XYZ file of C-alpha atoms in Angstrom:
775
model
C 91.537 85.322 144.738
C 93.718 88.148 143.969
C 91.899 89.303 140.692
C 88.197 88.358 142.207
C 88.634 91.240 144.710
C 89.730 93.809 142.391
C 87.005 93.017 139.858
C 83.999 91.423 141.501
C 81.192 91.897 138.843
C 82.205 91.426 135.366
C 79.963 92.857 132.036
C 79.584 89.883 129.484
C 78.195 90.233 126.422
C 76.619 93.249 125.932
C 74.204 93.765 123.308
C 72.654 97.150 121.833
C 69.828 97.663 119.162
C 68.772 100.843 117.615
C 65.150 101.170 116.857
C 63.930 103.982 114.637
C 60.604 106.300 114.368
C 58.752 108.748 112.204
C 61.260 107.900 108.955
C 64.521 107.908 110.939
C 64.143 111.538 112.677
C 63.517 109.725 116.142
C 65.893 106.908 116.921
C 66.364 105.016 120.410
C 69.309 102.945 121.975
C 68.412 100.127 123.533
C 70.980 97.943 125.593
C 71.083 94.654 127.471
C 74.338 93.405 129.157
C 74.800 90.749 131.555
C 76.715 91.313 134.900
C 78.323 88.541 136.763
C 79.172 88.704 140.539
C 81.636 86.537 141.353
C 82.287 87.429 144.640
C 80.092 85.849 148.029
C 78.364 88.917 149.000
C 75.801 90.995 147.497
C 77.018 93.245 145.173
C 75.595 97.325 145.520
C 76.623 98.412 141.361
C 76.310 101.704 140.134
C 76.026 100.724 136.217
C 76.971 103.523 133.845
C 76.163 103.792 130.010
C 77.775 106.510 128.125
C 77.407 107.692 124.529
C 79.667 110.064 123.007
C 80.417 111.242 119.192
C 84.065 112.747 118.000
C 84.151 115.561 116.601
C 86.895 117.761 115.221
C 90.591 117.523 116.778
C 89.636 114.489 118.649
C 87.290 116.299 120.536
C 84.274 114.361 122.089
C 80.374 115.361 122.244
C 78.834 113.720 125.158
C 75.347 112.618 123.667
C 74.283 110.655 126.574
C 74.965 109.611 129.950
C 72.840 107.110 132.588
C 73.584 105.983 135.943
C 71.213 102.674 136.847
C 71.830 101.282 140.606
C 71.816 97.134 140.542
C 72.137 95.025 143.198
C 73.541 91.437 141.931
C 73.166 88.440 144.370
C 76.773 86.565 145.456
C 77.741 84.072 142.846
C 74.740 85.070 140.696
C 74.731 85.947 136.887
C 71.961 88.412 135.844
C 70.765 90.275 132.773
C 70.161 94.253 133.005
C 68.210 95.691 130.270
C 69.214 100.209 130.326
C 66.074 102.316 130.256
C 66.273 103.111 126.380
C 68.225 106.610 125.324
C 66.378 108.707 123.208
C 68.487 110.507 120.348
C 66.652 112.923 117.674
C 68.194 113.152 114.288
C 71.227 111.440 114.838
C 73.765 110.842 112.113
C 73.232 107.749 110.431
C 75.778 104.745 109.338
C 75.693 104.200 105.539
C 77.310 101.763 103.135
C 80.263 102.392 101.342
C 79.221 105.058 98.020
C 75.411 105.776 99.934
C 76.747 108.578 102.932
C 79.593 108.935 105.594
C 79.810 105.797 108.213
C 78.763 107.583 111.509
C 80.298 106.086 114.413
C 79.231 106.533 118.192
C 81.454 105.616 121.158
C 79.360 103.641 123.005
C 80.610 102.348 126.842
C 79.557 100.672 129.851
C 80.962 100.491 133.156
C 80.318 99.304 136.405
C 81.394 100.431 139.799
C 80.861 98.268 143.008
C 80.412 99.874 146.244
C 83.184 100.097 148.233
C 85.909 98.677 145.246
C 85.320 101.398 142.801
C 85.542 100.560 138.847
C 85.403 96.671 138.486
C 84.985 96.422 134.705
C 84.314 98.255 131.461
C 83.450 97.841 128.185
C 83.574 99.599 124.536
C 82.133 99.669 121.436
C 81.631 101.639 118.245
C 78.180 101.610 117.126
C 76.448 103.059 114.239
C 72.799 104.086 114.257
C 71.379 102.224 110.841
C 68.513 99.869 109.960
C 69.209 97.068 107.317
C 66.112 95.158 105.623
C 65.846 92.992 102.914
C 62.768 91.193 100.672
C 62.446 88.713 97.939
C 62.087 91.478 94.904
C 59.006 90.528 93.008
C 60.667 92.284 89.694
C 63.825 90.210 89.650
C 63.313 87.193 92.374
C 66.694 88.519 93.394
C 66.832 89.604 97.568
C 66.701 93.273 97.821
C 68.602 94.656 100.576
C 67.283 98.663 101.965
C 69.764 100.353 104.434
C 67.822 103.406 106.483
C 65.007 102.596 104.129
C 66.968 103.069 100.669
C 67.534 100.484 98.191
C 71.027 99.443 97.872
C 72.245 97.795 94.437
C 74.957 95.302 95.815
C 78.190 95.167 94.265
C 80.482 93.027 96.420
C 82.939 90.183 96.606
C 83.723 86.637 98.830
C 85.989 86.196 101.279
C 88.065 83.294 101.788
C 89.805 83.933 105.163
C 92.909 86.405 106.054
C 95.445 84.289 105.854
C 96.003 80.497 105.313
C 98.318 79.886 108.276
C 95.873 82.263 110.782
C 98.258 85.024 110.545
C 95.751 87.547 111.619
C 96.782 91.292 112.150
C 95.031 94.202 112.612
C 97.106 96.250 110.150
C 95.983 93.170 107.479
C 92.794 93.759 107.977
C 92.876 97.469 107.686
C 94.596 96.639 104.692
C 92.337 94.181 102.922
C 88.817 96.168 103.642
C 90.367 99.377 102.756
C 91.064 97.834 99.311
C 87.525 96.679 98.828
C 86.162 100.217 99.636
C 88.498 101.181 97.292
C 87.406 99.507 94.750
C 83.932 100.788 95.271
C 82.431 97.736 97.035
C 79.512 97.989 98.938
C 79.489 93.980 100.617
C 82.112 91.092 101.761
C 80.628 88.036 102.194
C 82.480 85.507 104.554
C 82.177 82.071 103.144
C 80.802 79.347 104.793
C 84.381 77.530 104.170
C 86.199 80.066 105.806
C 85.673 81.368 109.912
C 84.287 84.070 111.248
C 87.042 86.700 111.132
C 88.516 88.488 114.850
C 86.803 91.248 115.513
C 89.083 93.949 113.887
C 88.294 92.715 110.722
C 84.541 93.877 111.246
C 85.805 96.759 112.796
C 87.198 97.635 109.622
C 83.985 97.033 107.812
C 82.347 99.369 110.198
C 84.962 102.337 109.572
C 84.943 101.800 105.317
C 81.221 100.590 104.830
C 81.766 97.354 103.856
C 78.022 95.423 104.588
C 79.116 91.761 106.146
C 77.181 88.646 104.785
C 78.314 85.903 107.449
C 78.311 81.971 106.978
C 78.427 79.238 109.659
C 80.620 77.121 108.761
C 78.823 74.676 106.529
C 79.602 74.504 102.996
C 78.882 71.736 99.996
C 82.248 70.991 99.451
C 82.568 68.882 102.771
C 78.905 68.783 104.006
C 76.629 66.855 101.638
C 77.769 67.748 98.061
C 80.752 66.911 95.981
C 81.949 63.497 94.357
C 81.626 61.651 96.257
C 79.517 62.993 98.902
C 80.418 63.822 101.725
C 78.939 63.795 104.960
C 75.765 65.345 105.031
C 75.376 65.550 108.717
C 78.269 67.319 109.100
C 79.559 68.808 111.359
C 80.386 65.536 113.904
C 79.251 67.871 117.053
C 76.147 69.493 116.450
C 76.114 71.082 120.147
C 79.931 72.151 119.992
C 78.439 73.929 116.742
C 75.905 75.669 118.122
C 77.732 76.832 121.389
C 80.205 78.108 118.514
C 77.084 79.908 116.769
C 75.781 81.433 119.397
C 79.053 82.536 121.198
C 80.138 84.267 117.305
C 76.460 86.283 117.129
C 77.293 87.761 120.837
C 80.584 88.401 119.570
C 79.586 90.581 116.003
C 76.153 91.350 116.907
C 77.019 94.968 117.515
C 78.343 95.932 114.367
C 76.397 98.237 111.594
C 78.550 96.261 108.592
C 76.792 92.954 109.726
C 74.031 92.754 107.253
C 72.574 89.468 107.065
C 73.591 85.606 108.970
C 73.471 82.787 106.175
C 73.345 78.812 107.243
C 76.378 78.022 104.831
C 77.985 78.313 101.267
C 75.914 76.101 98.814
C 74.264 73.685 101.243
C 71.849 73.558 104.194
C 72.478 72.965 107.648
C 71.388 69.556 109.340
C 68.213 70.022 110.309
C 68.566 69.850 113.578
C 71.262 72.938 113.209
C 69.460 74.666 110.545
C 66.014 74.719 113.087
C 68.088 76.166 116.547
C 69.480 78.774 114.109
C 66.372 79.405 112.545
C 64.631 80.115 116.182
C 68.064 81.664 117.806
C 68.222 84.541 115.126
C 64.161 84.873 114.717
C 63.567 88.702 114.250
C 62.237 91.253 116.449
C 58.787 92.057 115.956
C 59.609 95.376 115.311
C 62.232 94.642 112.755
C 60.145 91.861 110.650
C 58.189 94.897 108.954
C 59.661 96.498 105.586
C 58.322 99.859 105.034
C 55.913 100.499 108.209
C 56.811 103.464 110.518
C 55.464 103.588 114.081
C 55.389 106.708 115.511
C 56.569 106.439 118.722
C 57.769 103.628 121.103
C 54.798 103.165 123.012
C 53.371 102.110 119.653
C 55.250 98.759 120.363
C 52.888 96.100 121.810
C 53.920 95.710 125.973
C 54.126 91.733 124.728
C 57.426 92.702 122.483
C 60.635 91.975 124.563
C 63.065 94.390 124.286
C 64.712 94.082 120.709
C 68.556 93.692 122.987
C 67.263 90.917 124.593
C 67.007 88.397 121.963
C 70.492 87.398 120.831
C 70.080 88.899 117.532
C 66.747 90.039 116.579
C 67.939 92.819 114.089
C 69.229 91.051 110.876
C 67.644 88.244 108.577
C 68.680 84.710 108.537
C 68.923 82.865 105.477
C 69.786 78.419 105.383
C 72.025 78.716 102.731
C 73.727 81.029 99.724
C 71.285 79.948 96.938
C 68.149 79.883 98.879
C 65.744 82.856 99.692
C 66.638 85.218 96.761
C 69.797 84.054 96.357
C 70.639 82.170 92.826
C 67.387 80.337 91.957
C 66.597 80.731 95.585
C 65.789 76.565 95.871
C 69.444 75.536 96.371
C 70.106 74.436 92.671
C 73.566 75.138 91.523
C 73.013 78.543 89.778
C 75.546 80.602 90.712
C 78.677 81.186 88.480
C 80.067 81.054 85.760
C 83.628 80.963 87.081
C 85.827 81.672 83.621
C 87.130 83.712 81.119
C 83.856 85.922 79.740
C 83.711 87.223 76.137
C 83.297 91.084 77.390
C 79.780 91.616 76.185
C 78.633 88.405 77.212
C 77.780 90.073 80.927
C 75.348 92.777 78.831
C 73.246 90.129 77.189
C 69.948 89.101 77.995
C 71.216 85.315 77.899
C 73.872 85.792 80.650
C 72.576 85.083 84.340
C 68.961 84.690 84.687
C 68.462 85.362 88.225
C 68.414 88.379 90.348
C 70.908 87.839 92.796
C 74.506 86.175 91.912
C 76.085 84.969 95.052
C 79.248 84.065 93.021
C 80.507 85.056 89.537
C 84.195 84.315 88.992
C 87.210 84.782 86.464
C 90.738 85.201 85.842
C 93.172 86.944 88.043
C 97.101 86.447 87.345
C 99.066 88.727 89.083
C 102.128 90.789 87.657
C 105.618 89.400 86.692
C 107.021 90.487 90.050
C 104.800 88.374 92.223
C 105.529 85.554 90.043
C 109.180 85.672 90.522
C 108.441 86.616 94.718
C 106.606 83.337 95.267
C 107.394 80.769 92.829
C 111.094 79.005 91.951
C 112.072 80.050 88.556
C 110.797 76.926 87.316
C 107.204 78.449 87.943
C 108.234 81.390 85.795
C 107.478 79.631 82.817
C 104.230 80.658 80.983
C 101.793 78.440 79.746
C 101.928 76.624 76.465
C 99.316 77.918 73.447
C 98.231 74.687 71.858
C 95.951 75.649 68.552
C 93.274 73.327 68.482
C 90.984 72.517 64.752
C 88.094 74.242 65.816
C 90.586 77.652 66.127
C 90.710 78.313 69.678
C 93.972 78.155 71.770
C 94.073 75.840 74.574
C 96.539 77.010 77.553
C 98.272 74.508 79.121
C 100.165 76.059 82.153
C 103.162 74.328 83.928
C 102.425 72.446 86.997
C 103.260 74.958 89.712
C 100.931 77.142 88.050
C 98.269 74.090 87.701
C 98.712 73.592 91.794
C 97.861 76.952 92.393
C 95.055 76.689 91.071
C 95.693 79.035 87.993
C 92.380 80.172 85.790
C 93.006 80.242 82.023
C 92.353 83.194 79.555
C 90.847 80.958 76.998
C 87.162 78.604 77.093
C 87.854 76.449 73.701
C 84.848 76.758 71.804
C 83.404 79.699 73.511
C 85.823 82.467 74.282
C 89.057 82.758 72.128
C 92.207 83.245 74.593
C 92.123 86.783 75.398
C 95.666 87.301 75.967
C 96.472 86.060 72.512
C 94.090 88.849 71.094
C 96.947 91.409 72.164
C 99.555 88.844 70.450
C 100.942 85.462 71.319
C 103.352 86.802 74.427
C 106.987 86.273 74.238
C 107.673 85.695 77.867
C 106.836 86.376 81.974
C 106.461 89.960 81.583
C 105.105 89.829 78.405
C 102.432 87.442 79.522
C 101.782 89.461 82.918
C 101.550 92.580 81.163
C 98.766 91.558 78.762
C 97.129 89.754 81.395
C 96.756 93.090 82.877
C 94.549 94.432 80.694
C 92.166 91.568 80.022
C 92.029 91.615 83.705
C 90.792 95.310 83.746
C 88.269 94.537 80.750
C 86.883 91.563 82.314
C 85.959 92.564 85.919
C 84.773 95.949 84.752
C 82.645 94.341 82.193
C 80.920 92.036 84.601
C 79.952 95.022 86.670
C 78.809 97.262 84.226
C 76.973 94.166 83.101
C 75.087 93.692 86.238
C 74.676 97.705 86.786
C 73.480 97.946 83.469
C 69.846 95.683 84.514
C 69.699 97.336 87.938
C 66.661 96.486 89.379
C 65.200 95.608 85.977
C 66.850 92.300 86.094
C 69.379 92.255 88.893
C 69.243 93.080 92.636
C 73.348 92.082 93.645
C 76.121 90.192 92.831
C 79.182 89.228 94.223
C 82.378 88.408 92.711
C 84.273 85.066 93.252
C 86.717 85.915 94.721
C 88.425 89.348 95.740
C 91.390 88.118 97.296
C 93.236 85.160 98.466
C 94.881 83.778 102.015
C 97.890 82.134 99.806
C 99.522 82.777 96.789
C 96.972 81.658 94.240
C 96.370 82.305 90.367
C 92.532 82.553 89.862
C 89.670 84.939 90.956
C 91.758 87.793 93.007
C 91.612 91.800 92.713
C 94.664 91.586 94.454
C 97.556 88.991 95.239
C 98.455 87.691 98.659
C 101.373 90.015 98.920
C 98.817 93.130 98.631
C 99.544 93.988 95.362
C 96.970 94.893 93.070
C 96.005 93.431 89.632
C 94.407 95.599 87.009
C 91.180 93.986 87.674
C 91.347 95.505 91.099
C 91.208 99.435 88.754
C 88.778 97.687 86.262
C 86.466 96.842 89.571
C 86.828 100.363 91.090
C 85.972 102.557 87.528
C 82.928 99.703 87.083
C 81.682 100.335 90.778
C 81.737 104.036 91.197
C 78.350 104.957 92.717
C 77.717 106.929 89.438
C 78.954 105.658 86.598
C 79.261 106.318 83.135
C 79.319 103.159 80.490
C 79.519 101.892 77.382
C 77.126 98.933 77.144
C 79.303 96.338 75.146
C 76.465 94.514 73.547
C 74.659 97.643 71.661
C 77.136 99.806 72.226
C 74.614 102.465 73.696
C 76.234 104.925 76.528
C 74.440 104.354 79.689
C 74.857 106.415 83.012
C 74.130 104.351 86.493
C 73.132 106.036 88.977
C 73.016 104.429 92.497
C 72.881 107.736 94.689
C 69.522 108.742 96.047
C 69.946 112.062 94.609
C 68.779 113.338 90.980
C 71.595 114.680 88.868
C 71.002 117.735 87.088
C 72.689 120.096 84.278
C 75.621 117.456 83.552
C 76.900 116.449 80.111
C 78.505 113.672 78.277
C 81.342 114.041 76.377
C 82.169 110.864 74.080
C 85.557 110.918 72.160
C 87.225 108.287 70.011
C 90.965 108.331 69.379
C 92.701 106.491 66.933
C 96.526 104.708 67.009
C 98.040 107.819 65.091
C 96.667 110.147 68.176
C 93.416 111.892 65.897
C 90.225 112.545 67.078
C 87.440 111.150 64.583
C 84.575 111.033 66.603
C 83.646 113.696 69.309
C 80.044 114.410 70.478
C 78.433 116.093 73.691
C 75.095 114.929 75.055
C 73.517 117.917 76.854
C 71.179 118.925 79.256
C 71.080 115.793 80.859
C 68.884 115.055 84.546
C 69.613 111.419 86.146
C 67.169 109.979 88.091
C 68.290 108.415 91.555
C 68.909 104.480 91.682
C 68.069 104.434 87.804
C 69.997 103.426 84.695
C 69.328 105.841 81.888
C 70.368 105.199 78.139
C 71.180 108.256 76.654
C 72.462 107.704 72.699
C 74.127 105.199 70.753
C 78.129 105.324 70.173
C 78.087 105.548 66.436
C 81.644 105.296 65.278
C 82.200 101.512 64.405
C 79.214 102.511 62.120
C 81.044 105.363 60.343
C 82.671 104.746 57.137
C 85.686 104.037 57.548
C 86.210 102.817 61.256
C 89.671 102.039 62.481
C 90.587 98.665 63.232
C 91.269 99.719 67.061
C 90.100 102.794 68.676
C 90.038 104.334 72.094
C 87.600 105.411 73.707
C 86.816 108.490 76.418
C 83.574 109.069 78.013
C 83.137 111.896 80.837
C 80.275 112.785 82.471
C 80.514 116.431 84.103
C 78.958 119.268 85.549
C 78.545 121.546 82.842
C 78.295 124.577 85.644
C 82.183 124.214 86.464
C 83.326 121.803 83.967
C 83.922 118.991 87.168
C 84.129 115.255 86.285
C 81.529 113.004 88.148
C 82.733 109.730 86.157
C 85.255 109.397 83.636
C 85.814 105.963 81.756
C 88.384 105.003 78.903
C 87.622 101.716 76.762
C 90.007 100.207 73.853
C 88.191 98.487 71.509
C 88.458 96.544 68.289
C 85.658 96.262 65.208
C 83.538 93.423 64.975
C 85.354 90.315 64.863
C 88.823 91.777 64.836
C 91.547 91.978 67.892
C 93.853 94.206 69.333
C 97.424 92.312 67.810
C 97.713 96.461 66.216
C 98.698 97.659 69.919
C 101.900 95.814 69.763
C 103.813 97.938 67.359
C 101.717 100.942 69.142
C 104.525 99.734 72.246
C 107.293 101.804 70.209
C 105.310 105.051 70.522
C 107.138 107.606 72.666
C 104.563 109.610 74.377
C 105.469 112.847 75.904
C 104.838 112.942 79.847
C 105.046 115.793 82.644
C 104.908 114.830 85.777
C 104.404 116.829 88.603
C 104.642 115.169 92.349
C 104.300 116.740 95.634
C 105.021 114.414 99.149
C 103.716 114.350 102.153
C 105.557 112.552 105.392
C 104.279 111.316 108.954
C 106.409 109.233 110.336
C 106.855 106.061 108.658
C 103.385 107.251 106.390
C 104.231 108.790 102.635
C 101.939 110.367 100.689
C 102.368 111.307 96.981
C 100.159 113.379 94.341
C 100.822 112.606 91.446
C 100.091 115.305 88.580
C 100.788 113.556 84.637
C 99.701 115.284 81.864
C 100.026 114.081 77.897
C 102.223 116.856 76.102
C 101.382 115.573 73.056
C 99.221 117.664 72.011
C 97.221 121.445 73.391
C 93.828 120.861 74.702
C 90.745 122.542 72.958
C 90.721 125.640 75.178
C 86.870 125.824 74.990
C 86.387 122.705 77.160
C 88.205 122.015 80.514
C 87.087 118.478 81.114
C 90.727 117.410 80.093
C 91.884 118.780 83.377
C 89.906 116.126 85.156
C 89.070 117.930 88.616
C 86.570 115.008 89.752
C 83.862 116.309 91.742
C 83.849 115.915 95.669
C 81.610 113.441 96.785
C 79.638 113.018 99.606
C 80.958 110.988 101.522
C 84.354 110.596 103.242
C 87.239 110.962 100.651
C 89.296 108.230 100.198
C 92.408 109.554 100.417
C 93.350 112.143 103.246
C 96.257 114.069 103.091
C 95.582 116.718 105.310
C 97.698 115.215 108.387
C 100.523 114.945 106.579
C 103.446 117.550 105.929
C 105.484 118.089 102.656
C 108.772 115.970 102.909
C 111.684 118.923 101.999
C 113.724 117.907 98.631
C 116.903 117.675 100.226
C 118.317 115.305 97.502
C 121.462 116.607 95.820
C 121.945 113.888 93.291
C 119.762 113.630 90.963
C 121.597 111.040 88.609
C 119.306 108.395 87.022
C 120.509 104.581 87.773
C 121.188 102.519 84.831
C 120.719 98.810 84.137
C 117.100 98.042 85.043
C 115.988 101.482 85.121
C 116.600 103.385 81.776
C 118.079 106.479 82.172
C 115.337 109.455 82.431
C 116.092 112.645 80.605
C 114.171 115.377 83.124
C 114.060 118.482 84.983
C 113.439 119.529 88.233
C 111.782 122.517 89.257
C 112.056 124.124 92.968
C 108.632 125.444 92.612
C 108.288 124.826 96.560
C 110.172 122.783 98.559
C 108.512 119.473 98.024
C 107.134 120.130 94.589
C 108.781 117.678 91.404
C 108.578 117.912 88.402
C 109.947 114.721 86.057
C 109.972 115.289 81.837
C 109.722 111.978 79.866
C 110.588 112.783 76.546
C 108.891 111.732 73.091
C 108.054 112.982 69.682
C 104.799 111.131 69.200
C 101.410 112.113 69.376
C 98.733 109.683 70.646
C 97.479 108.408 73.765
C 99.741 107.332 76.773
C 98.260 103.884 76.975
C 97.941 101.698 80.115
C 100.006 103.928 82.972
C 101.304 102.103 85.623
C 102.758 103.491 89.166
C 104.855 101.125 91.391
C 106.517 102.115 94.497
C 109.553 100.065 95.549
C 112.808 100.573 98.352
C 115.938 102.624 96.653
C 118.160 99.884 95.993
C 119.942 99.980 92.946
C 120.775 96.580 92.090
C 118.871 93.632 92.223
C 119.225 90.022 91.932
C 116.826 87.855 89.628
C 113.822 87.258 90.737
C 114.177 89.652 94.052
C 111.649 91.948 95.016
C 112.292 95.411 95.748
C 108.421 96.584 95.836
C 106.910 98.169 99.034
C 103.571 96.642 99.867
C 100.947 97.675 100.513
C 100.081 100.874 98.456
C 96.462 102.668 98.072
C 96.385 104.249 94.478
C 93.536 106.788 93.726
C 93.626 104.956 90.447
C 95.878 103.085 88.501
C 96.486 101.535 84.902
C 95.342 104.433 83.682
C 95.429 106.170 79.868
C 95.350 109.985 78.882
C 94.646 111.132 75.729
C 96.511 113.385 74.057
C 96.444 116.916 76.747
C 94.940 115.374 79.129
C 95.882 115.078 82.501
C 94.935 113.342 85.851
C 96.066 113.810 89.636
C 96.789 110.313 90.993
C 97.152 110.041 94.933
C 99.548 107.421 96.378
C 100.038 105.963 100.182
C 102.026 103.939 101.924
C 104.190 103.006 104.847
C 107.863 102.763 104.080
C 110.067 100.127 106.383
C 112.860 101.157 108.804
C 115.669 102.685 106.862
C 114.200 102.257 103.495
C 113.862 105.368 100.774
C 110.942 105.184 98.293
C 111.090 105.275 94.712
C 107.878 105.789 92.385
C 108.223 104.261 89.231
C 105.948 104.671 85.510
C 105.715 101.915 83.546
C 103.707 102.490 80.373
C 102.466 100.229 77.301
C 104.190 103.051 74.897
C 107.322 102.772 76.432
C 109.340 99.981 74.743
C 112.082 100.184 77.748
C 109.880 99.928 79.860
C 110.334 101.310 83.337
C 110.940 104.936 84.292
C 112.054 107.004 87.936
C 109.796 109.542 88.796
C 110.009 110.056 92.050
């Protein structure tokens, strides 16, 4: 009774909806909430709705404040709809890569006469309109956000953790990782669950559209061998109760893009009908490209859209229906195996417009294998030669249990690790696997974007993460360390991207933005294993239209008189006016019918590097900016592209270092540890309190290949299998390469546990002895 006296009126499940008029210049916010009077007397209420937006320095601007008087009978629950709130040219919410994720804080409070504030509710809300339809050109489902078509490049999400250890901090890392990869959609797979509100909050913050499935999957609901229960789940009424509750929980998130009945299966007929009816669109959201000039233009017969259960998002009955896969429910997603890198660019690779699942390999780094498995699991697969010339991989039983996916498919794809030479041990295997991971996922996404709008409208990778320590289909492992595939994806999915079509060898530029790019050029350079540049060409005076793929010219080096059997290709798209880089893409390639075995002796190269670091700290948070220079050759002073000054993107930066302070350099002992971490000859420069310079000596010229930063605790001695890594770490780039004279700035951010000093190390393919401490 005491709680009832304090809180006589309860706010229940408010619903916020925005409607746009005059091509997004005039916007109305509709809000409906339920109010429950738990007292035995009539509650005279003052109901307030307030909308604010945050300005610089945590200062909030009041956009709207409206107060209404409401009387609620005793023990009654009523539904109340506020008068609509008008906004002129509000800041819009955009998906990742399309613009900023502008969010407004909407709060509702209820004051009861004689009792003061009884209840309050708050929600971050984004003004945006999401539409989708089946595209006539491709047959795939095409999404639009605020009237702009968006090419979907996303991933399948299983669930955060197999033991349901759901934390806000983990959600934040997971979602930011997806944004760091330049993805714009996450599919919450029907074999998982609806995550906690924090998951969707961070999708709002980082701009990840959410494809939300209900809990139906063909694995257990009517498909498989033997056939499972086609009428599952067992309790249909309970299912619908949970479904309606989930809709109310999630519907106010701007990131939520669509509802889907289930994975590779349609729900039982009664559930499917109920979901269709409950999630039917409000008439205002049914039209695709028609604009009404005023709110009065809506028929008075229409209910306020916020009075619907949802009313703003499309419901699709299953993941392979209505514009996904073949659109009719046939098993036409996939494939889920290693591919030849050139295959995704070919006409016959995948013939439907939107693939909800395409998967591949995902072995993590060796440290993760050692940290998650007993020593029996450290044995690499056996490479079994077959009569047809292919290799079959035979993994150990522990890897089989963890769903290891081989890097070969006998009869179709030669072993992609073996192209670099038969691996010697776990470290060698996992390093070569990272080379393949990078190529594999970059090629998958570049192949899709090469056919943007002409053949495809979107693709979702199976899968981006693991809720356990799996060994397939992942961009980062369960311990939150990224594979090289993470950075191959990040490269391929950038909003404006220069790439090589691996089937035709034509250079292409993909512009997924709404802006034309003019007065730009492409620099294409080939580098051999001796550090020479046998091919250099600039394609200038380019204009790149919005939402288009432009084929520039053939890269003809492989057709030259004596091409090297293994070579590197560096592509840079840059602004002619100031040499700022829009897109940079680095390939290692071999001639047709060849392999990468010449890269094995290339590991003995000693490429001189200069690493300048600047460190910032705020509490336990560290930000490190590493500038890495390949000193093996002086750059041509006629061009400034070697500096890799990247152009600023219009949307929010991934790495904000403005609130952090430099760490003073207080170390007096700069002596290098011996043993695992080899002695590094270096000199520290006190250019400022936080600047440090590390020199890696070397007399060879050439490409500093496949450089990889990692962060560790500063414990010098480790037992075998002990994991010294500090995780998670956010990198602006990693697994990167530098041609002679080129420099690159890498930003690294992480948090350290109490009492731990971080140590940043650098690995590289060219360093025979492995690891160098650079900070």
